[in-house]
Amino acid sequence: MKFVTIKFVLFVLIMLLAACGTAAVETGSNSTEPKVMVMDAWSRQAASGGNGAVYFHLMNEGGADTLIGAETDIANAVELHETKMDDNDVMQMSPISNVEITSGGSVDFEPGGKHIMLMGLKEDLVPGQEFEVTLNFEQSGAVVIKSKVQEGANDHNHDDHSGHDDSKSDEGHMDHHNEDEMEHDMDHTEDME
Amino acid sequence: MSFLGLSCQSFASNYEFAGFRLDPPLAMSDFELVSNEGEAVRFSQLGGQITLITFGYTFCPDVCPMTLGHIKQAMADLTDEQRQNVKVVFISVDPERDTPEVLNRYLSVFDPNFVGLTGEPSVLESVMAEYGVFAKKEVVDDSVASYLVSHTARIYLVGSQRQMLLQYGFDPAGSIVEDLQSDLNYLLQQENF
């Protein structure tokens, strides 16, 4: 009799644990709305008729979301691309269909990695210029950002991070100045030194 | 400018090169290709006392502009006289797209003194083979680009006797700028070689 009671208690405990696990998974999934933030969008200067790229830092403080495409008036075609390097410094660039951003996660679009590829630029991209790019997310919908054009020589310490403030914050963003973002800004300040 | 005939014995000092050093240096051929100005040109006619060579293609919006940007940045602090002694050469791995006109427009964004070279595929292939450059046309289905090109993204430093002295691997973090600056400064100060 005693043996049966222990078995029963164990069974109940296991069922309870299983129920808790399911709840946790549900909380971490799309039951929470995504809170996508796009920061420090920039492009290199480039000549009209050629191609360009847009880079930025993507953060998500809400539920998971997926970047599924991008648009801009400044180029004939826009695609998500990713560059990968092998051990022999051979670079391979390929189109990618989407980029997932997990709940609480971040993704860098950066030189030599993921980027928005602009094909057939309709005008020169001149340093200091800003142009709009619409990022289309599966859950969040369209998020319009402004990409700032920088001189090609400034790739690894592009200069607009220290000036990051609300006026630079891109349209379509949600609340920006949280602790994570301040850390992000500090990281880039260090990069500039 | 005899210092640029850098031989094996040239680097007896304590200076440690930042780039990967070829010891002994590797003699390179006097290839002939077509410049961004549409003229046939031999390596020996380029006029650089030190030549920085990189291979790429103008359709590339990511790695190739980054590499050229790094070179431009590395040369920014040189004096005018020093800069005249360093020739930057961008050799196309995509002659199908990269006509002299396209190369000219692409390079004008970086520095009008940068030289673009293209040519017959067979000639380019032999140059790539000599430099150990891999390049492969990749047909992509899910893109408006009919094809992309995977390729080696290194920088080669060649002395005035057409001997390859140093190589620099791809470096998105940007420390290659300091590496190039250091090696260029050292080489340009040598007078007794």
mmCIF file of C-alpha atoms in Angstrom:
data_model
loop_
_atom_site.group_PDB
_atom_site.id
_atom_site.type_symbol
_atom_site.label_atom_id
_atom_site.label_comp_id
_atom_site.label_asym_id
_atom_site.label_seq_id
_atom_site.Cartn_x
_atom_site.Cartn_y
_atom_site.Cartn_z
ATOM 1 C CA MET A 1 0.000 0.000 0.000
ATOM 2 C CA LYS A 2 2.788 2.324 0.954
ATOM 3 C CA PHE A 3 4.582 1.483 -2.304
ATOM 4 C CA VAL A 4 1.527 2.416 -4.345
ATOM 5 C CA THR A 5 1.238 5.756 -2.568
ATOM 6 C CA ILE A 6 4.849 6.692 -3.418
ATOM 7 C CA LYS A 7 4.316 5.707 -7.036
ATOM 8 C CA PHE A 8 1.194 7.826 -7.160
ATOM 9 C CA VAL A 9 2.970 10.845 -5.652
ATOM 10 C CA LEU A 10 5.827 10.467 -8.141
ATOM 11 C CA PHE A 11 3.339 10.273 -11.007
ATOM 12 C CA VAL A 12 1.610 13.451 -9.856
ATOM 13 C CA LEU A 13 4.968 15.228 -9.508
ATOM 14 C CA ILE A 14 6.036 14.203 -12.996
ATOM 15 C CA MET A 15 2.756 15.412 -14.453
ATOM 16 C CA LEU A 16 3.143 18.732 -12.646
ATOM 17 C CA LEU A 17 6.694 19.159 -13.925
ATOM 18 C CA ALA A 18 5.591 18.365 -17.449
ATOM 19 C CA ALA A 19 2.825 20.952 -17.196
ATOM 20 C CA CYS A 20 5.287 23.582 -15.949
ATOM 21 C CA GLY A 21 7.633 22.828 -18.829
ATOM 22 C CA THR A 22 4.894 23.292 -21.368
ATOM 23 C CA ALA A 23 3.906 26.611 -19.834
ATOM 24 C CA ALA A 24 7.469 27.830 -19.975
ATOM 25 C CA VAL A 25 7.755 26.975 -23.640
ATOM 26 C CA GLU A 26 4.526 28.792 -24.370
ATOM 27 C CA THR A 27 5.731 31.891 -22.533
ATOM 28 C CA GLY A 28 8.939 31.932 -24.561
ATOM 29 C CA SER A 29 7.248 31.547 -27.904
ATOM 30 C CA ASN A 30 5.168 33.944 -29.944
ATOM 31 C CA SER A 31 2.655 34.420 -27.164
ATOM 32 C CA THR A 32 4.617 37.637 -26.462
ATOM 33 C CA GLU A 33 4.659 40.336 -29.081
ATOM 34 C CA PRO A 34 8.054 40.984 -30.645
ATOM 35 C CA LYS A 35 9.791 44.225 -29.727
ATOM 36 C CA VAL A 36 12.261 44.664 -32.526
ATOM 37 C CA MET A 37 14.819 47.469 -32.502
ATOM 38 C CA VAL A 38 17.152 48.348 -35.348
ATOM 39 C CA MET A 39 20.197 50.401 -34.466
ATOM 40 C CA ASP A 40 23.166 52.032 -36.131
ATOM 41 C CA ALA A 41 22.114 51.406 -39.713
ATOM 42 C CA TRP A 42 24.837 52.419 -42.161
ATOM 43 C CA SER A 43 26.058 51.876 -45.700
ATOM 44 C CA ARG A 44 29.299 52.456 -47.523
ATOM 45 C CA GLN A 45 29.501 55.053 -50.198
ATOM 46 C CA ALA A 46 28.927 53.511 -53.617
ATOM 47 C CA ALA A 47 28.456 54.529 -57.234
ATOM 48 C CA SER A 48 25.111 54.614 -59.026
ATOM 49 C CA GLY A 49 24.529 51.614 -61.242
ATOM 50 C CA GLY A 50 26.513 49.464 -58.841
ATOM 51 C CA ASN A 51 25.568 47.642 -55.685
ATOM 52 C CA GLY A 52 25.558 48.567 -52.034
ATOM 53 C CA ALA A 53 24.902 47.084 -48.621
ATOM 54 C CA VAL A 54 23.097 48.063 -45.434
ATOM 55 C CA TYR A 55 24.376 47.015 -42.016
ATOM 56 C CA PHE A 56 22.771 47.391 -38.583
ATOM 57 C CA HIS A 57 22.342 45.877 -35.157
ATOM 58 C CA LEU A 58 19.059 44.101 -34.560
ATOM 59 C CA MET A 59 17.664 43.536 -31.070
ATOM 60 C CA ASN A 60 14.465 41.990 -29.862
ATOM 61 C CA GLU A 61 13.114 42.432 -26.360
ATOM 62 C CA GLY A 62 9.825 40.698 -27.101
ATOM 63 C CA GLY A 63 8.797 37.406 -28.608
ATOM 64 C CA ALA A 64 10.604 35.780 -31.491
ATOM 65 C CA ASP A 65 10.333 37.293 -34.952
ATOM 66 C CA THR A 66 11.788 36.749 -38.413
ATOM 67 C CA LEU A 67 13.154 39.246 -40.912
ATOM 68 C CA ILE A 68 11.732 38.116 -44.223
ATOM 69 C CA GLY A 69 12.730 40.855 -46.625
ATOM 70 C CA ALA A 70 13.579 44.478 -47.258
ATOM 71 C CA GLU A 71 12.683 47.279 -49.655
ATOM 72 C CA THR A 72 14.091 50.648 -50.655
ATOM 73 C CA ASP A 73 13.448 53.153 -53.410
ATOM 74 C CA ILE A 74 17.143 53.766 -53.894
ATOM 75 C CA ALA A 75 17.908 50.439 -55.611
ATOM 76 C CA ASN A 76 16.320 48.276 -58.267
ATOM 77 C CA ALA A 77 16.382 45.171 -56.090
ATOM 78 C CA VAL A 78 16.920 44.408 -52.424
ATOM 79 C CA GLU A 79 17.804 41.013 -50.958
ATOM 80 C CA LEU A 80 19.023 39.508 -47.715
ATOM 81 C CA HIS A 81 22.535 38.153 -48.220
ATOM 82 C CA GLU A 82 25.189 36.556 -46.113
ATOM 83 C CA THR A 83 28.928 36.312 -46.669
ATOM 84 C CA LYS A 84 30.806 33.384 -45.247
ATOM 85 C CA MET A 85 34.526 32.748 -45.193
ATOM 86 C CA ASP A 86 36.346 29.440 -45.262
ATOM 87 C CA ASP A 87 39.759 28.658 -43.766
ATOM 88 C CA ASN A 88 41.552 29.867 -46.894
ATOM 89 C CA ASP A 89 40.076 33.376 -46.887
ATOM 90 C CA VAL A 90 37.669 32.430 -49.665
ATOM 91 C CA MET A 91 34.527 34.525 -49.359
ATOM 92 C CA GLN A 92 31.195 33.202 -50.515
ATOM 93 C CA MET A 93 28.155 35.444 -50.644
ATOM 94 C CA SER A 94 24.696 33.851 -50.866
ATOM 95 C CA PRO A 95 21.103 35.035 -50.684
ATOM 96 C CA ILE A 96 19.253 34.004 -47.536
ATOM 97 C CA SER A 97 15.477 33.763 -47.331
ATOM 98 C CA ASN A 98 15.060 35.062 -43.786
ATOM 99 C CA VAL A 99 16.820 35.836 -40.516
ATOM 100 C CA GLU A 100 15.304 34.722 -37.245
ATOM 101 C CA ILE A 101 15.670 36.858 -34.167
ATOM 102 C CA THR A 102 14.892 35.009 -30.993
ATOM 103 C CA SER A 103 13.085 36.361 -27.981
ATOM 104 C CA GLY A 104 15.576 38.573 -26.165
ATOM 105 C CA GLY A 105 18.147 37.952 -28.869
ATOM 106 C CA SER A 106 20.208 40.141 -31.154
ATOM 107 C CA VAL A 107 21.636 39.763 -34.649
ATOM 108 C CA ASP A 108 24.408 41.797 -36.234
ATOM 109 C CA PHE A 109 24.295 42.665 -39.880
ATOM 110 C CA GLU A 110 27.935 43.515 -40.456
ATOM 111 C CA PRO A 111 30.680 43.527 -43.095
ATOM 112 C CA GLY A 112 31.744 40.021 -43.961
ATOM 113 C CA GLY A 113 28.478 38.597 -42.606
ATOM 114 C CA LYS A 114 24.760 39.221 -42.991
ATOM 115 C CA HIS A 115 23.785 42.319 -44.937
ATOM 116 C CA ILE A 116 20.970 43.860 -46.902
ATOM 117 C CA MET A 117 22.190 43.835 -50.480
ATOM 118 C CA LEU A 118 21.146 46.729 -52.690
ATOM 119 C CA MET A 119 21.386 45.887 -56.369
ATOM 120 C CA GLY A 120 21.345 48.490 -59.110
ATOM 121 C CA LEU A 121 21.676 51.719 -57.154
ATOM 122 C CA LYS A 122 19.632 54.487 -58.754
ATOM 123 C CA GLU A 123 21.929 57.181 -57.402
ATOM 124 C CA ASP A 124 25.345 57.571 -55.821
ATOM 125 C CA LEU A 125 25.523 56.870 -52.105
ATOM 126 C CA VAL A 126 27.373 59.886 -50.781
ATOM 127 C CA PRO A 127 28.909 60.157 -47.296
ATOM 128 C CA GLY A 128 26.536 61.917 -44.921
ATOM 129 C CA GLN A 129 23.483 61.015 -46.952
ATOM 130 C CA GLU A 130 20.647 59.077 -45.322
ATOM 131 C CA PHE A 131 18.138 56.931 -47.126
ATOM 132 C CA GLU A 132 15.164 54.886 -46.020
ATOM 133 C CA VAL A 133 15.020 51.117 -46.013
ATOM 134 C CA THR A 134 11.940 49.148 -45.006
ATOM 135 C CA LEU A 135 12.616 45.915 -43.163
ATOM 136 C CA ASN A 136 9.738 43.461 -43.307
ATOM 137 C CA PHE A 137 9.277 41.216 -40.291
ATOM 138 C CA GLU A 138 6.940 38.267 -40.102
ATOM 139 C CA GLN A 139 5.360 39.432 -36.828
ATOM 140 C CA SER A 140 6.261 43.108 -36.503
ATOM 141 C CA GLY A 141 5.461 43.988 -40.107
ATOM 142 C CA ALA A 142 7.246 46.869 -41.828
ATOM 143 C CA VAL A 143 9.912 48.733 -39.901
ATOM 144 C CA VAL A 144 11.357 51.774 -41.653
ATOM 145 C CA ILE A 145 14.958 52.620 -40.868
ATOM 146 C CA LYS A 146 17.374 55.240 -42.132
ATOM 147 C CA SER A 147 20.781 54.134 -43.282
ATOM 148 C CA LYS A 148 23.580 56.662 -43.043
ATOM 149 C CA VAL A 149 26.192 56.582 -45.780
ATOM 150 C CA GLN A 150 29.788 56.567 -44.631
ATOM 151 C CA GLU A 151 33.049 56.794 -46.453
ATOM 152 C CA GLY A 152 34.368 53.373 -47.386
ATOM 153 C CA ALA A 153 37.502 53.941 -45.360
ATOM 154 C CA ASN A 154 35.619 53.912 -42.100
ATOM 155 C CA ASP A 155 34.482 50.338 -42.126
ATOM 156 C CA HIS A 156 35.734 49.113 -38.838
ATOM 157 C CA ASN A 157 35.127 52.178 -36.730
ATOM 158 C CA HIS A 158 32.222 53.849 -38.441
ATOM 159 C CA ASP A 159 31.686 57.126 -36.785
ATOM 160 C CA ASP A 160 28.033 57.538 -36.002
ATOM 161 C CA HIS A 161 27.787 55.443 -32.882
ATOM 162 C CA SER A 162 28.869 58.061 -30.403
ATOM 163 C CA GLY A 163 26.124 60.300 -31.705
ATOM 164 C CA HIS A 164 23.467 57.738 -31.182
ATOM 165 C CA ASP A 165 20.478 59.442 -29.640
ATOM 166 C CA ASP A 166 16.755 59.666 -29.978
ATOM 167 C CA SER A 167 16.961 61.955 -32.970
ATOM 168 C CA LYS A 168 18.893 59.274 -34.816
ATOM 169 C CA SER A 169 16.584 56.529 -33.720
ATOM 170 C CA ASP A 170 14.880 55.058 -36.657
ATOM 171 C CA GLU A 171 11.235 55.352 -37.333
ATOM 172 C CA GLY A 172 9.249 52.305 -36.486
ATOM 173 C CA HIS A 173 11.311 51.585 -33.432
ATOM 174 C CA MET A 174 10.056 51.151 -30.004
ATOM 175 C CA ASP A 175 11.564 52.468 -26.828
ATOM 176 C CA HIS A 176 15.324 52.548 -27.393
ATOM 177 C CA HIS A 177 17.339 53.762 -24.506
ATOM 178 C CA ASN A 178 17.493 50.826 -22.262
ATOM 179 C CA GLU A 179 20.497 49.402 -20.512
ATOM 180 C CA ASP A 180 21.311 46.954 -23.256
ATOM 181 C CA GLU A 181 21.514 49.692 -25.790
ATOM 182 C CA MET A 182 23.752 51.787 -23.594
ATOM 183 C CA GLU A 183 26.078 48.834 -23.332
ATOM 184 C CA HIS A 184 25.954 48.549 -27.072
ATOM 185 C CA ASP A 185 26.903 52.206 -27.455
ATOM 186 C CA MET A 186 29.733 51.801 -25.004
ATOM 187 C CA ASP A 187 31.043 48.857 -26.976
ATOM 188 C CA HIS A 188 31.285 50.996 -30.045
ATOM 189 C CA THR A 189 32.848 53.863 -28.181
ATOM 190 C CA GLU A 190 35.592 51.476 -27.214
ATOM 191 C CA ASP A 191 35.919 50.442 -30.830
ATOM 192 C CA MET A 192 36.593 53.989 -31.811
ATOM 193 C CA GLU A 193 39.480 54.476 -29.451
ATOM 194 C CA MET B 1 64.531 54.105 -54.690
ATOM 195 C CA SER B 2 66.809 51.146 -54.529
ATOM 196 C CA PHE B 3 65.248 50.190 -51.194
ATOM 197 C CA LEU B 4 62.425 48.676 -53.088
ATOM 198 C CA GLY B 5 64.491 45.951 -54.597
ATOM 199 C CA LEU B 6 63.921 44.188 -51.306
ATOM 200 C CA SER B 7 65.892 40.983 -51.178
ATOM 201 C CA CYS B 8 65.986 38.155 -48.639
ATOM 202 C CA GLN B 9 68.704 39.925 -46.710
ATOM 203 C CA SER B 10 66.697 43.108 -46.624
ATOM 204 C CA PHE B 11 64.938 42.476 -43.362
ATOM 205 C CA ALA B 12 67.779 41.818 -41.001
ATOM 206 C CA SER B 13 66.485 44.372 -38.498
ATOM 207 C CA ASN B 14 64.320 43.532 -35.545
ATOM 208 C CA TYR B 15 61.209 44.697 -37.284
ATOM 209 C CA GLU B 16 58.510 42.061 -37.254
ATOM 210 C CA PHE B 17 56.143 42.224 -40.182
ATOM 211 C CA ALA B 18 52.447 42.261 -39.388
ATOM 212 C CA GLY B 19 51.608 40.547 -42.657
ATOM 213 C CA PHE B 20 52.429 36.939 -43.499
ATOM 214 C CA ARG B 21 55.960 37.098 -44.864
ATOM 215 C CA LEU B 22 57.139 35.068 -47.838
ATOM 216 C CA ASP B 23 60.751 34.167 -47.211
ATOM 217 C CA PRO B 24 62.271 34.030 -49.689
ATOM 218 C CA PRO B 25 60.055 36.423 -51.649
ATOM 219 C CA LEU B 26 58.184 34.920 -54.569
ATOM 220 C CA ALA B 27 59.043 36.210 -58.047
ATOM 221 C CA MET B 28 55.886 37.195 -59.932
ATOM 222 C CA SER B 29 55.406 37.408 -63.687
ATOM 223 C CA ASP B 30 54.969 40.605 -65.681
ATOM 224 C CA PHE B 31 51.373 39.907 -66.668
ATOM 225 C CA GLU B 32 49.469 42.071 -69.121
ATOM 226 C CA LEU B 33 45.823 42.958 -68.495
ATOM 227 C CA VAL B 34 43.407 45.765 -69.430
ATOM 228 C CA SER B 35 43.186 48.768 -67.108
ATOM 229 C CA ASN B 36 40.092 50.623 -65.964
ATOM 230 C CA GLU B 37 41.044 53.210 -68.576
ATOM 231 C CA GLY B 38 40.697 50.586 -71.286
ATOM 232 C CA GLU B 39 44.383 50.256 -72.092
ATOM 233 C CA ALA B 40 46.570 47.189 -72.105
ATOM 234 C CA VAL B 41 49.016 47.483 -69.247
ATOM 235 C CA ARG B 42 51.787 45.321 -67.875
ATOM 236 C CA PHE B 43 52.545 44.963 -64.190
ATOM 237 C CA SER B 44 55.921 46.590 -64.816
ATOM 238 C CA GLN B 45 54.179 49.655 -66.255
ATOM 239 C CA LEU B 46 52.007 50.322 -63.227
ATOM 240 C CA GLY B 47 54.694 52.438 -61.640
ATOM 241 C CA GLY B 48 54.225 51.406 -58.044
ATOM 242 C CA GLN B 49 57.356 50.945 -55.980
ATOM 243 C CA ILE B 50 55.244 48.878 -53.651
ATOM 244 C CA THR B 51 52.115 47.340 -55.126
ATOM 245 C CA LEU B 52 49.132 46.245 -53.048
ATOM 246 C CA ILE B 53 47.077 43.771 -55.046
ATOM 247 C CA THR B 54 43.647 42.431 -54.227
ATOM 248 C CA PHE B 55 41.244 40.344 -56.285
ATOM 249 C CA GLY B 56 37.485 40.876 -56.349
ATOM 250 C CA TYR B 57 34.514 41.944 -58.447
ATOM 251 C CA THR B 58 32.466 45.079 -58.676
ATOM 252 C CA PHE B 59 29.120 43.334 -58.121
ATOM 253 C CA CYS B 60 30.309 42.592 -54.587
ATOM 254 C CA PRO B 61 28.916 45.167 -52.121
ATOM 255 C CA ASP B 62 30.407 43.682 -48.982
ATOM 256 C CA VAL B 63 33.885 42.155 -48.855
ATOM 257 C CA CYS B 64 35.530 43.906 -51.829
ATOM 258 C CA PRO B 65 34.593 47.464 -50.785
ATOM 259 C CA MET B 66 35.675 46.605 -47.263
ATOM 260 C CA THR B 67 39.103 45.465 -48.459
ATOM 261 C CA LEU B 68 39.573 48.540 -50.645
ATOM 262 C CA GLY B 69 38.382 50.714 -47.772
ATOM 263 C CA HIS B 70 40.941 49.130 -45.481
ATOM 264 C CA ILE B 71 43.716 49.831 -47.978
ATOM 265 C CA LYS B 72 42.563 53.399 -48.418
ATOM 266 C CA GLN B 73 42.499 53.906 -44.694
ATOM 267 C CA ALA B 74 45.940 52.368 -44.259
ATOM 268 C CA MET B 75 47.332 54.821 -46.811
ATOM 269 C CA ALA B 76 45.607 57.869 -45.381
ATOM 270 C CA ASP B 77 48.478 58.819 -43.084
ATOM 271 C CA LEU B 78 51.236 58.426 -45.669
ATOM 272 C CA THR B 79 52.833 61.554 -47.080
ATOM 273 C CA ASP B 80 52.025 62.430 -50.683
ATOM 274 C CA GLU B 81 55.452 61.232 -51.729
ATOM 275 C CA GLN B 82 55.041 57.934 -49.911
ATOM 276 C CA ARG B 83 51.587 57.463 -51.368
ATOM 277 C CA GLN B 84 52.984 57.882 -54.875
ATOM 278 C CA ASN B 85 55.262 54.950 -54.151
ATOM 279 C CA VAL B 86 52.368 52.650 -53.313
ATOM 280 C CA LYS B 87 50.171 51.464 -56.163
ATOM 281 C CA VAL B 88 46.846 49.816 -55.365
ATOM 282 C CA VAL B 89 45.586 47.295 -57.905
ATOM 283 C CA PHE B 90 42.166 45.634 -57.948
ATOM 284 C CA ILE B 91 42.089 42.631 -60.288
ATOM 285 C CA SER B 92 38.667 41.420 -61.389
ATOM 286 C CA VAL B 93 37.602 37.826 -60.934
ATOM 287 C CA ASP B 94 34.465 38.612 -62.952
ATOM 288 C CA PRO B 95 35.514 39.815 -66.413
ATOM 289 C CA GLU B 96 32.013 39.122 -67.717
ATOM 290 C CA ARG B 97 30.618 42.071 -65.745
ATOM 291 C CA ASP B 98 33.752 44.069 -65.065
ATOM 292 C CA THR B 99 34.443 46.082 -68.170
ATOM 293 C CA PRO B 100 36.970 48.920 -67.865
ATOM 294 C CA GLU B 101 34.082 51.395 -67.555
ATOM 295 C CA VAL B 102 32.435 49.462 -64.727
ATOM 296 C CA LEU B 103 35.760 49.123 -62.931
ATOM 297 C CA ASN B 104 36.421 52.810 -63.355
ATOM 298 C CA ARG B 105 33.095 53.811 -61.812
ATOM 299 C CA TYR B 106 33.499 51.354 -58.956
ATOM 300 C CA LEU B 107 37.008 52.475 -58.037
ATOM 301 C CA SER B 108 36.262 56.185 -58.357
ATOM 302 C CA VAL B 109 34.400 55.929 -55.063
ATOM 303 C CA PHE B 110 37.580 54.902 -53.267
ATOM 304 C CA ASP B 111 40.483 56.674 -54.917
ATOM 305 C CA PRO B 112 40.960 57.680 -58.558
ATOM 306 C CA ASN B 113 44.550 56.486 -58.276
ATOM 307 C CA PHE B 114 43.492 52.914 -57.609
ATOM 308 C CA VAL B 115 43.997 50.804 -60.730
ATOM 309 C CA GLY B 116 41.433 48.256 -61.869
ATOM 310 C CA LEU B 117 42.491 45.405 -64.124
ATOM 311 C CA THR B 118 40.390 43.031 -66.156
ATOM 312 C CA GLY B 119 40.982 40.978 -69.277
ATOM 313 C CA GLU B 120 40.457 37.729 -71.064
ATOM 314 C CA PRO B 121 39.303 34.988 -68.695
ATOM 315 C CA SER B 122 42.230 32.763 -69.637
ATOM 316 C CA VAL B 123 44.754 35.496 -68.806
ATOM 317 C CA LEU B 124 43.020 36.328 -65.546
ATOM 318 C CA GLU B 125 42.965 32.660 -64.614
ATOM 319 C CA SER B 126 46.702 32.370 -65.076
ATOM 320 C CA VAL B 127 47.277 35.487 -62.932
ATOM 321 C CA MET B 128 44.958 34.110 -60.232
ATOM 322 C CA ALA B 129 46.778 30.785 -60.315
ATOM 323 C CA GLU B 130 50.110 32.515 -59.847
ATOM 324 C CA TYR B 131 48.828 34.423 -56.816
ATOM 325 C CA GLY B 132 47.064 31.378 -55.412
ATOM 326 C CA VAL B 133 43.666 33.002 -55.784
ATOM 327 C CA PHE B 134 40.587 30.828 -55.918
ATOM 328 C CA ALA B 135 37.516 32.138 -57.749
ATOM 329 C CA LYS B 136 34.322 30.330 -58.665
ATOM 330 C CA LYS B 137 31.186 31.525 -60.367
ATOM 331 C CA GLU B 138 28.169 30.538 -58.276
ATOM 332 C CA VAL B 139 24.798 30.460 -60.030
ATOM 333 C CA VAL B 140 22.059 31.507 -57.596
ATOM 334 C CA ASP B 141 18.398 30.679 -58.146
ATOM 335 C CA ASP B 142 16.683 32.765 -55.503
ATOM 336 C CA SER B 143 18.190 36.101 -56.465
ATOM 337 C CA VAL B 144 17.885 38.682 -59.214
ATOM 338 C CA ALA B 145 21.648 38.294 -59.550
ATOM 339 C CA SER B 146 22.179 35.575 -62.111
ATOM 340 C CA TYR B 147 25.430 34.641 -60.434
ATOM 341 C CA LEU B 148 27.814 35.606 -57.662
ATOM 342 C CA VAL B 149 31.521 34.861 -57.409
ATOM 343 C CA SER B 150 33.253 33.201 -54.484
ATOM 344 C CA HIS B 151 36.848 34.308 -54.269
ATOM 345 C CA THR B 152 39.928 34.642 -52.121
ATOM 346 C CA ALA B 153 39.932 37.942 -50.263
ATOM 347 C CA ARG B 154 43.559 38.580 -49.434
ATOM 348 C CA ILE B 155 45.896 41.487 -50.000
ATOM 349 C CA TYR B 156 49.285 40.848 -51.607
ATOM 350 C CA LEU B 157 52.225 43.202 -51.162
ATOM 351 C CA VAL B 158 54.682 43.094 -54.042
ATOM 352 C CA GLY B 159 58.011 44.936 -54.221
ATOM 353 C CA SER B 160 59.490 46.805 -57.168
ATOM 354 C CA GLN B 161 61.282 43.720 -58.462
ATOM 355 C CA ARG B 162 57.866 42.070 -58.727
ATOM 356 C CA GLN B 163 58.609 39.865 -55.773
ATOM 357 C CA MET B 164 55.737 39.025 -53.464
ATOM 358 C CA LEU B 165 56.846 39.894 -49.948
ATOM 359 C CA LEU B 166 53.779 39.759 -47.774
ATOM 360 C CA GLN B 167 50.172 38.595 -47.676
ATOM 361 C CA TYR B 168 47.306 39.749 -45.480
ATOM 362 C CA GLY B 169 44.289 37.584 -44.740
ATOM 363 C CA PHE B 170 40.729 38.850 -44.745
ATOM 364 C CA ASP B 171 39.980 40.728 -41.562
ATOM 365 C CA PRO B 172 36.520 42.187 -40.979
ATOM 366 C CA ALA B 173 37.572 43.449 -37.542
ATOM 367 C CA GLY B 174 39.835 45.968 -39.242
ATOM 368 C CA SER B 175 43.186 45.372 -37.533
ATOM 369 C CA ILE B 176 44.521 44.855 -41.037
ATOM 370 C CA VAL B 177 44.549 48.632 -41.348
ATOM 371 C CA GLU B 178 47.131 48.944 -38.583
ATOM 372 C CA ASP B 179 49.033 45.954 -39.975
ATOM 373 C CA LEU B 180 49.282 47.534 -43.407
ATOM 374 C CA GLN B 181 50.196 50.920 -41.979
ATOM 375 C CA SER B 182 52.989 49.408 -39.944
ATOM 376 C CA ASP B 183 54.484 47.393 -42.785
ATOM 377 C CA LEU B 184 54.162 50.209 -45.319
ATOM 378 C CA ASN B 185 55.812 52.657 -42.948
ATOM 379 C CA TYR B 186 58.672 50.269 -42.362
ATOM 380 C CA LEU B 187 59.197 49.426 -46.019
ATOM 381 C CA LEU B 188 58.966 53.032 -47.169
ATOM 382 C CA GLN B 189 61.664 54.046 -44.712
ATOM 383 C CA GLN B 190 64.186 51.519 -45.947
ATOM 384 C CA GLU B 191 66.922 53.113 -48.035
ATOM 385 C CA ASN B 192 69.758 50.672 -48.230
ATOM 386 C CA PHE B 193 68.369 47.706 -50.036
#
